[in-house]
Tab-separated table of C-alpha atoms in Angstrom:
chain	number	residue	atom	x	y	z
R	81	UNK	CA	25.849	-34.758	16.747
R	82	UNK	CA	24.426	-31.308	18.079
R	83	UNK	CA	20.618	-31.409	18.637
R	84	UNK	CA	18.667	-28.519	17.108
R	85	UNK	CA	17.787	-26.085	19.821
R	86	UNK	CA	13.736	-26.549	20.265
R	87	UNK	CA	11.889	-23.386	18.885
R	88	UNK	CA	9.786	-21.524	21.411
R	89	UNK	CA	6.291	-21.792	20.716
R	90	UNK	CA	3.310	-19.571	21.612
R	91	UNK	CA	2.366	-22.113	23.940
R	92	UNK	CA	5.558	-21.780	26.243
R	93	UNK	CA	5.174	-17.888	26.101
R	94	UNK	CA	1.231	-18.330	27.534
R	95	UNK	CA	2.552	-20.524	30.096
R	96	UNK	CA	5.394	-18.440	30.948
R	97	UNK	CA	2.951	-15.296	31.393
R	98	UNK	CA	0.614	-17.350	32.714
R	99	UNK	CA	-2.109	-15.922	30.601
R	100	UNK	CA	-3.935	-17.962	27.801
R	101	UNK	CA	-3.032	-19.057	24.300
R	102	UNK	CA	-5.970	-16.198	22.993
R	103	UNK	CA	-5.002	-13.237	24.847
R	104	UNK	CA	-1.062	-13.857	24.098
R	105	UNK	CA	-1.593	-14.014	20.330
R	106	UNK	CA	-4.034	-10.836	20.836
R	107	UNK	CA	-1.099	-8.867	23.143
R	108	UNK	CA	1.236	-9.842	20.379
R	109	UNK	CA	-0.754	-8.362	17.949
R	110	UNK	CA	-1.501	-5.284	20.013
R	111	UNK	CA	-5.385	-6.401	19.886
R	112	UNK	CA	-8.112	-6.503	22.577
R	113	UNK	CA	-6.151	-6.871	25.897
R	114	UNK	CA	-4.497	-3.911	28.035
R	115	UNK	CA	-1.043	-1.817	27.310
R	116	UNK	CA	0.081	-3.414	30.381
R	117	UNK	CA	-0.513	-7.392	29.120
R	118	UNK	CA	0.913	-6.382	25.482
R	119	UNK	CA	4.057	-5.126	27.444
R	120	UNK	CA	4.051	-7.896	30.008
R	121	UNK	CA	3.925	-10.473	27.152
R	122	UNK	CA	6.082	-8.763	24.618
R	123	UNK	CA	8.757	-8.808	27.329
R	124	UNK	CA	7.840	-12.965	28.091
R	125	UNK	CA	8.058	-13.334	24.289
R	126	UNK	CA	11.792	-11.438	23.918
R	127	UNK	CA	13.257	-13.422	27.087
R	128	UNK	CA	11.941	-16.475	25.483
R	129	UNK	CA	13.430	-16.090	22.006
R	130	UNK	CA	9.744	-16.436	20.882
R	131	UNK	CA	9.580	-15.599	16.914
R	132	UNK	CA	6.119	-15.330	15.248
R	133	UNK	CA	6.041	-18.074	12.542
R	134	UNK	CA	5.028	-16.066	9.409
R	135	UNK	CA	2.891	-19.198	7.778
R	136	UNK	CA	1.371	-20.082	10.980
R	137	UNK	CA	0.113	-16.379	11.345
R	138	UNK	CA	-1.233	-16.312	7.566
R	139	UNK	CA	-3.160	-19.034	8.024
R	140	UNK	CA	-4.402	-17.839	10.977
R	141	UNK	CA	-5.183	-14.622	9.773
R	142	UNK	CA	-5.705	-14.620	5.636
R	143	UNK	CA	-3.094	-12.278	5.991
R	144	UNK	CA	0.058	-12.625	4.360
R	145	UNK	CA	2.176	-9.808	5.193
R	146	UNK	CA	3.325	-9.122	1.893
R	147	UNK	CA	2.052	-5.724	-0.424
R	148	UNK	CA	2.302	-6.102	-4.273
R	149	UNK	CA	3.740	-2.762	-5.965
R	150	UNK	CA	2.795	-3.173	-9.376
R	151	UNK	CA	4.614	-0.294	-11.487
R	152	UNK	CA	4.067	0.675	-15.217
R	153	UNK	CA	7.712	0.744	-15.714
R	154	UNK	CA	11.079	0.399	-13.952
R	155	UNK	CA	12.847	2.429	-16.494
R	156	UNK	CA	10.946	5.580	-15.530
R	157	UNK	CA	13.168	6.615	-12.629
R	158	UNK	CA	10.427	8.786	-10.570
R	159	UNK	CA	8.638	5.357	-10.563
R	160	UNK	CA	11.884	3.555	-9.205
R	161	UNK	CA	12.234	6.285	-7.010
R	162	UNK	CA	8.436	5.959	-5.476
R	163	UNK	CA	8.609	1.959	-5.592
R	164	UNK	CA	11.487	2.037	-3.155
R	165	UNK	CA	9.680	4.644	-0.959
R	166	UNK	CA	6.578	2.632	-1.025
R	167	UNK	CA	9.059	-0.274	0.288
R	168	UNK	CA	10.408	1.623	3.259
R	169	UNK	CA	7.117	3.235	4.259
R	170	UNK	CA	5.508	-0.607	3.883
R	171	UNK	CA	8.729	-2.304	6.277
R	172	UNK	CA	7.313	0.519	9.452
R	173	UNK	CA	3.952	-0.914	9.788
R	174	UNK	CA	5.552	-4.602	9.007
R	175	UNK	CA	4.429	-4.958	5.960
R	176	UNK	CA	6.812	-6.272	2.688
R	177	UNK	CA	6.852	-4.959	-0.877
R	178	UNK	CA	6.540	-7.524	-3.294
R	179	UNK	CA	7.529	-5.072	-6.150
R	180	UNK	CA	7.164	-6.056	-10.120
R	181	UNK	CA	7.553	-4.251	-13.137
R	182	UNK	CA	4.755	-4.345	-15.937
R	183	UNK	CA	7.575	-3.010	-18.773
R	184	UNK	CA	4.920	-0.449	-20.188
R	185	UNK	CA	3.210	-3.564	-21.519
R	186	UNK	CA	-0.891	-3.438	-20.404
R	187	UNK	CA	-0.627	-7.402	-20.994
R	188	UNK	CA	1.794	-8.023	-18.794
R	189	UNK	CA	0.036	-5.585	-16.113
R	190	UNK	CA	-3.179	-7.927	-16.086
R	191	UNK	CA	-0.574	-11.497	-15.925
R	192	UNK	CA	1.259	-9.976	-13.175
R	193	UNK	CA	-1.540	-8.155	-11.514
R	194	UNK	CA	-3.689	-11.486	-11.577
R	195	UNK	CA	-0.467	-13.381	-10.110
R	196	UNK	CA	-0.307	-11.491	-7.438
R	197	UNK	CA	-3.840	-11.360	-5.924
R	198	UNK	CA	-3.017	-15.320	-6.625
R	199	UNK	CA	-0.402	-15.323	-4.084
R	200	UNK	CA	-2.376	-13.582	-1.464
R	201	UNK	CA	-0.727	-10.224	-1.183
R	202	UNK	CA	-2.615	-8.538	1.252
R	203	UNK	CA	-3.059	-5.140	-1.260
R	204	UNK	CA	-1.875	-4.110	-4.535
R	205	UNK	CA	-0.617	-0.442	-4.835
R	206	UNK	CA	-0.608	0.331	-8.244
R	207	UNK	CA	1.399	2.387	-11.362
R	208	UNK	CA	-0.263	1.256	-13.351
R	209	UNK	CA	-0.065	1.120	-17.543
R	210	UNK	CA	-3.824	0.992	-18.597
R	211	UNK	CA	-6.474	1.713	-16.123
R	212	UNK	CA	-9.192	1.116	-18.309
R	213	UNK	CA	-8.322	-2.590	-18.832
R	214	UNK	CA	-11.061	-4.602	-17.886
R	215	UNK	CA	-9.152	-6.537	-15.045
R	216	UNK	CA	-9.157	-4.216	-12.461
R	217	UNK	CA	-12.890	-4.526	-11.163
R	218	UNK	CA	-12.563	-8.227	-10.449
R	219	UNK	CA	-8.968	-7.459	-9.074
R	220	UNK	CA	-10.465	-5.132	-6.475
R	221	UNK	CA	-12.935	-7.698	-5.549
R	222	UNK	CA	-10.392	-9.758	-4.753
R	223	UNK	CA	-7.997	-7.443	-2.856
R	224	UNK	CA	-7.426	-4.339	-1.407
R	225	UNK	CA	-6.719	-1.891	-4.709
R	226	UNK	CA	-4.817	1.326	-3.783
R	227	UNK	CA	-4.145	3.329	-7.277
R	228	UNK	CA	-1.360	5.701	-7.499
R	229	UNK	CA	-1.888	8.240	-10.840
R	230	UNK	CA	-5.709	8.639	-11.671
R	231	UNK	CA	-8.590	7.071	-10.707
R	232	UNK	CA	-9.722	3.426	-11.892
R	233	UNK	CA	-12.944	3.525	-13.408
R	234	UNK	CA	-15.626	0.938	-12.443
R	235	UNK	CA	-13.397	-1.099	-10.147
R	236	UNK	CA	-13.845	-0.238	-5.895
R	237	UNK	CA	-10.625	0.997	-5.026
R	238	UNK	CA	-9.622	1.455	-1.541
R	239	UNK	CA	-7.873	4.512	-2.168
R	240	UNK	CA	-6.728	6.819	-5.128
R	241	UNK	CA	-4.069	9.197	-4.945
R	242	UNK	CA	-4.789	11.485	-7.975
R	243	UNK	CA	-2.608	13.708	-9.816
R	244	UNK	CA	-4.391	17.096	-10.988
R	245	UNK	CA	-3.313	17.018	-14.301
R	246	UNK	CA	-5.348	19.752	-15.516
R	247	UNK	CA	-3.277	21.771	-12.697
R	248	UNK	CA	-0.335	20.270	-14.221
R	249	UNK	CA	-0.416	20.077	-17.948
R	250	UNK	CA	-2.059	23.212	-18.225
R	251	UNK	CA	0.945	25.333	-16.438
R	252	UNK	CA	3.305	23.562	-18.662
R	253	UNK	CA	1.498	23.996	-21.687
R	254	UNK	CA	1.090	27.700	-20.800
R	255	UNK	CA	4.565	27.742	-20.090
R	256	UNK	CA	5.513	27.123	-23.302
R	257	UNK	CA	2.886	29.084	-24.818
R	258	UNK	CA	3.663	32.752	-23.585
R	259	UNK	CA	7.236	31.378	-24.282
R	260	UNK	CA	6.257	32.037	-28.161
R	261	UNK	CA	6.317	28.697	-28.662
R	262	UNK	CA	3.274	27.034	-31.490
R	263	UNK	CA	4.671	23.475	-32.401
R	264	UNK	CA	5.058	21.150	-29.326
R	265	UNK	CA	5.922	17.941	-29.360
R	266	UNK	CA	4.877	15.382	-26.165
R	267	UNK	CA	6.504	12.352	-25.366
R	268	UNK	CA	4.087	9.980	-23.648
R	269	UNK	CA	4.500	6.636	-21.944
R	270	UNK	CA	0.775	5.611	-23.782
R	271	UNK	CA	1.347	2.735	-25.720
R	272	UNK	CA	-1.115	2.505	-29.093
R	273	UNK	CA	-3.692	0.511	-26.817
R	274	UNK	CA	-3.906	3.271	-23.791
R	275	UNK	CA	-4.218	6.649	-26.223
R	276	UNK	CA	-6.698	7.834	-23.778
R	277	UNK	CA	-5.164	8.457	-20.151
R	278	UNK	CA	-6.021	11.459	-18.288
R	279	UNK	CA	-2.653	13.685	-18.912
R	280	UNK	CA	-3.243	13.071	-22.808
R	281	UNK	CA	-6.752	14.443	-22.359
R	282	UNK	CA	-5.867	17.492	-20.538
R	283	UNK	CA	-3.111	17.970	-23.324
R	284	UNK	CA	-5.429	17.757	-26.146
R	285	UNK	CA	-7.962	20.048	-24.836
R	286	UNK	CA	-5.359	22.715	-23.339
R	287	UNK	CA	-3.538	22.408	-26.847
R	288	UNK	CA	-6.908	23.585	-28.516
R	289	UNK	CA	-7.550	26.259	-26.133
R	290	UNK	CA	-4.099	28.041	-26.480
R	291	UNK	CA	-4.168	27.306	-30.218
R	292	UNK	CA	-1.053	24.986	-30.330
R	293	UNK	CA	-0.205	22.376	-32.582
R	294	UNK	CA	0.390	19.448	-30.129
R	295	UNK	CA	1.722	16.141	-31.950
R	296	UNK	CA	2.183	13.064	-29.332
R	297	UNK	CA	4.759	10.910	-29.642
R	298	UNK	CA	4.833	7.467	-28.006
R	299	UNK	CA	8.006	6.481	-25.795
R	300	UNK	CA	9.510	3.803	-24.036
R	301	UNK	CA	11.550	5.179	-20.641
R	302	UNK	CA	14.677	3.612	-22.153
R	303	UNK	CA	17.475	6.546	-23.129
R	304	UNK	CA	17.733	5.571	-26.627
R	305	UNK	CA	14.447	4.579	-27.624
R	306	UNK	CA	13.031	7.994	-26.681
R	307	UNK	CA	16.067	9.434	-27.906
R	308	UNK	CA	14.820	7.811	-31.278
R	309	UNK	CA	11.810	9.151	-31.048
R	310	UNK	CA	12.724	12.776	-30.365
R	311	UNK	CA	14.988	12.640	-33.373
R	312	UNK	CA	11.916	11.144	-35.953
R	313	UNK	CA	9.920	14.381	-34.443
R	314	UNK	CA	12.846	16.724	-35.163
R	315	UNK	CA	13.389	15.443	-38.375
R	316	UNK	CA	9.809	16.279	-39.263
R	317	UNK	CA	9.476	19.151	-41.844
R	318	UNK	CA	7.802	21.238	-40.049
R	319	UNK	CA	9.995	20.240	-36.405
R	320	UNK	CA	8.312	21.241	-33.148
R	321	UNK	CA	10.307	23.986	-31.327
R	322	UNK	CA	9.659	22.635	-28.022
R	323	UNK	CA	9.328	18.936	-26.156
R	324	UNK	CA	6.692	18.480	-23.163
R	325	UNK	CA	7.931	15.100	-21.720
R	326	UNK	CA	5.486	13.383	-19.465
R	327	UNK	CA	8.590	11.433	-17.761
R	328	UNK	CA	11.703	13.104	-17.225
R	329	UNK	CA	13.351	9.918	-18.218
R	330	UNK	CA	11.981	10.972	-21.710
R	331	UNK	CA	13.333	14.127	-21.638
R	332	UNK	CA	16.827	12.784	-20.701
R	333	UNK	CA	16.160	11.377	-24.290
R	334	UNK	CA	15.736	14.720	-26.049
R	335	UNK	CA	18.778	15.809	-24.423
R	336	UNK	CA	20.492	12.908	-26.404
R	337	UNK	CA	18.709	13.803	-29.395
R	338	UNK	CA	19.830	17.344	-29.472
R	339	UNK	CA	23.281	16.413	-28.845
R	340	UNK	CA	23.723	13.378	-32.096
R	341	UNK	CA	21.656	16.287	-34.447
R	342	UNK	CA	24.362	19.614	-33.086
R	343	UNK	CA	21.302	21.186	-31.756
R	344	UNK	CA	21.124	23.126	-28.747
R	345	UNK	CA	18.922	23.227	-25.162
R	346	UNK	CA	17.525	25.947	-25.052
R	347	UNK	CA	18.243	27.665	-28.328
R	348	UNK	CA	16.731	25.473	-30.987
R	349	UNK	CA	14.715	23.190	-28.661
R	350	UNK	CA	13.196	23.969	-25.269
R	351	UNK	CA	12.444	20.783	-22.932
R	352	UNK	CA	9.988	20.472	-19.772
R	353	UNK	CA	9.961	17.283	-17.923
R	354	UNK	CA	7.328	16.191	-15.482
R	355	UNK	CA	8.378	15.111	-12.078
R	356	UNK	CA	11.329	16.487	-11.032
R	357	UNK	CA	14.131	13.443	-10.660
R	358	UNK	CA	16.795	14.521	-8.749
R	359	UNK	CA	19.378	13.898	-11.352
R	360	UNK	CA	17.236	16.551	-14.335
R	361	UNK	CA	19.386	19.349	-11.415
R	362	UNK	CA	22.774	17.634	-12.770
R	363	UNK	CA	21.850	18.292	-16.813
R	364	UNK	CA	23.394	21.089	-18.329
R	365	UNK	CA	21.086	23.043	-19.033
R	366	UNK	CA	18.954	21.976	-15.979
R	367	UNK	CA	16.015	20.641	-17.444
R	368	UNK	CA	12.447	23.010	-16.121
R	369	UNK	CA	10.411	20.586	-14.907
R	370	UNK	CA	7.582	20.533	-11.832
R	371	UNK	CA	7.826	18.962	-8.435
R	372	UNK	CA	4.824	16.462	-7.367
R	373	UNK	CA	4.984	16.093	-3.376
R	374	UNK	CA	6.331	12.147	-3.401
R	375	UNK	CA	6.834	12.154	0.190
R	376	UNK	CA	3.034	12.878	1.063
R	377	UNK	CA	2.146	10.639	-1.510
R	378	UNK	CA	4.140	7.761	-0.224
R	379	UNK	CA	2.649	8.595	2.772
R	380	UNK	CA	-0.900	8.852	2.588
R	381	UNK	CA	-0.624	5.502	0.270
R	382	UNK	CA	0.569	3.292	2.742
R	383	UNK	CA	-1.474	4.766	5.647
R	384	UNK	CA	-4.176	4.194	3.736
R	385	UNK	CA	-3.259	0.621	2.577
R	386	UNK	CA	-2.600	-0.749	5.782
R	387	UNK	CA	-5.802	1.015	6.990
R	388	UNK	CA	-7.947	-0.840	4.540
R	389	UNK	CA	-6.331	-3.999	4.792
R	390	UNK	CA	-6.400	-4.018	8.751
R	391	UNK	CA	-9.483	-1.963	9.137
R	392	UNK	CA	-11.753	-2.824	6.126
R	393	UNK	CA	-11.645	1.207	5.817
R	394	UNK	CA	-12.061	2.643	2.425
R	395	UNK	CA	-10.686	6.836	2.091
R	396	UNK	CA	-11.595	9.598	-0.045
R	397	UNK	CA	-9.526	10.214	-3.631
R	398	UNK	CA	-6.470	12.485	-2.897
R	399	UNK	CA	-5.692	15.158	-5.160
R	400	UNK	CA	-2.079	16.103	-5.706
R	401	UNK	CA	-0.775	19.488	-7.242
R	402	UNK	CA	2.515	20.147	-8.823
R	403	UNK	CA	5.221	22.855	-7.867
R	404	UNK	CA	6.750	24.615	-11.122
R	405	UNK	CA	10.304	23.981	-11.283
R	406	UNK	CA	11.844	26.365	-13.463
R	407	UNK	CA	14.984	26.480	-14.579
R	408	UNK	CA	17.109	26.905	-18.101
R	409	UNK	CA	15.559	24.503	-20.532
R	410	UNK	CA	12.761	26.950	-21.962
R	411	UNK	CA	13.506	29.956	-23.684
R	412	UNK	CA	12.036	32.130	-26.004
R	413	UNK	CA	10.625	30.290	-29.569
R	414	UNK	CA	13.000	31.702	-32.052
């Protein structure tokens, strides 16, 4: 019967660089000791076959390895889009995504927010659904708490990468205003019990100051739900002439809408989306929309995770603008 071959243990590496048990864990970790040692010791450890034993290391540490990415919703293809990106960024500073998806539901945010901190994840990067809920001071206490949207109120985030909706909403909304257009219709991923998010704010006052009648309809990401929903608004009797769709995944639902009633994009009904997913390029017509800069954010996320988590560092709020996309979903009001 073959033995199993004996697994090479930090021990043998300190012997073999004849250096102590301390300062080998340190070079490993890049910590504390010269360039020169960290080389000398990485090359000991690769001759060796030496591999760090993840458990050992947490329990040496209180450090798992492992970042939760909590997102609102999986359906919402931006946030698919950035939940991968936050994955690769994570895996070059050896960290792991431990990625879940709340469904849009803010009870299921705090269950699976609350599960992760319970299986040690060194941060949680969050989407999230609700960030008024009352879990999230006692979640930052507990971990590092990176938000991704708008700020958390009351809770100590490490870092908050904001997104200047005023900036935003307010170019689309005068968009569509000196378009001609009065009645506006805008899908929202709010459910009943989060009416109050920052977007929805910024629409409500930007509708007043243009003098448009803004109605806001609640939508799942899923294609037919909010293709449900944008035929209920245009079956209203007084139908809005134009959709503002806070998720282009939403708008892909108008697009359906327009298509089971015979109506037509731009024509009858103009559409703007809201971050730019590659695919709104492939719809015909090309669905307006404006660009928010993912790749900085992805950046400047992680960066900033890993800073707080290794470095006990908190950073600033980052404010992020949009680029207008425009292209041939908005015409004229008729």
């Amino acid at each position: 019967m073959r033995q199993r071959a004996k697994r090479v243990t930090l021990r043998d590496v300190a012997s073999e660089a004849g250096l102590s048990l301390s300062a080998v864990s340190y070079a490993l970790r890049g910590l504390h000791v010269p360039l020169e040692t960290q080389e000398r010791v990485r090359e000991v450890a690769d001759r060796l076959g030496y591999q760090v034993d993840p458990i050992a290391r947490a329990l040496a540490s209180g450090r798992t390895g492992y970042v939760g990415v909590l997102c609102g919703s999986l359906q919402d293809i931006w946030q698919q889009h950035v939940a991968a990106a936050l994955g690769r960024e994570l895996l070059t500073f050896g960290r792991h995504a431990l990625i879940v998806d709340a469904s849009n539901s803010p009870e299921l945010e705090e269950e699976l927010a609350v599960q992760l901190v319970d299986q040690r994840v060194d941060a949680l990067i969050v989407l999230w659904v609700d960030p008024t809920a009352k879990h999230w001071p006692d979640i930052a206490r507990r971990t590092v708490l990176v938000s991704i949207g708008d700020g958390i109120p009351g809770a100590a985030t490490a870092a908050e990468v904001v997104f200047d909706n005023d900036a935003g909403v307010g170019a689309a909304l005068g968009q569509l205003a000196r378009a001609g257009h009065r009645r506006i219709a805008v899908l929202t991923p709010s459910s009943r019990s989060t009416p109050d998010r920052p977007a929805e704010v910024a629409i409500r006052r930007f509708g007043r100051e243009l003098g448009l009648r803004i109605s806001l309809h609640m939508s799942s990401h899923e294609l037919d739900s909010a293709a449900d929903v944008a035929e209920q608004a245009l079956a209203e009797p007084d139908p809005p002439t134009a959709f503002f769709c806070l998720a282009d995944s939403m708008a892909y639902g108008v697009y359906a809408a327009t298509t089971r009633l015979g109506l037509r994009i731009p024509d009858d009904v103009s559409v703007l989306g809201y971050d730019d997913n590659p695919v709104s390029r492939l719809l015909s017509p090309p669905l307006s929309n404006f660009r928010w800069p993912v790749d900085e954010l992805v950046s400047y996320t992680v960066e900033r995770t890993v800073r707080a988590v290794d470095d006990d560092k908190r950073s600033r709020r980052k404010l992020l603008s949009p680029l207008a996309q425009p292209r041939g979903s908005v015409a004229r009001a008729g």
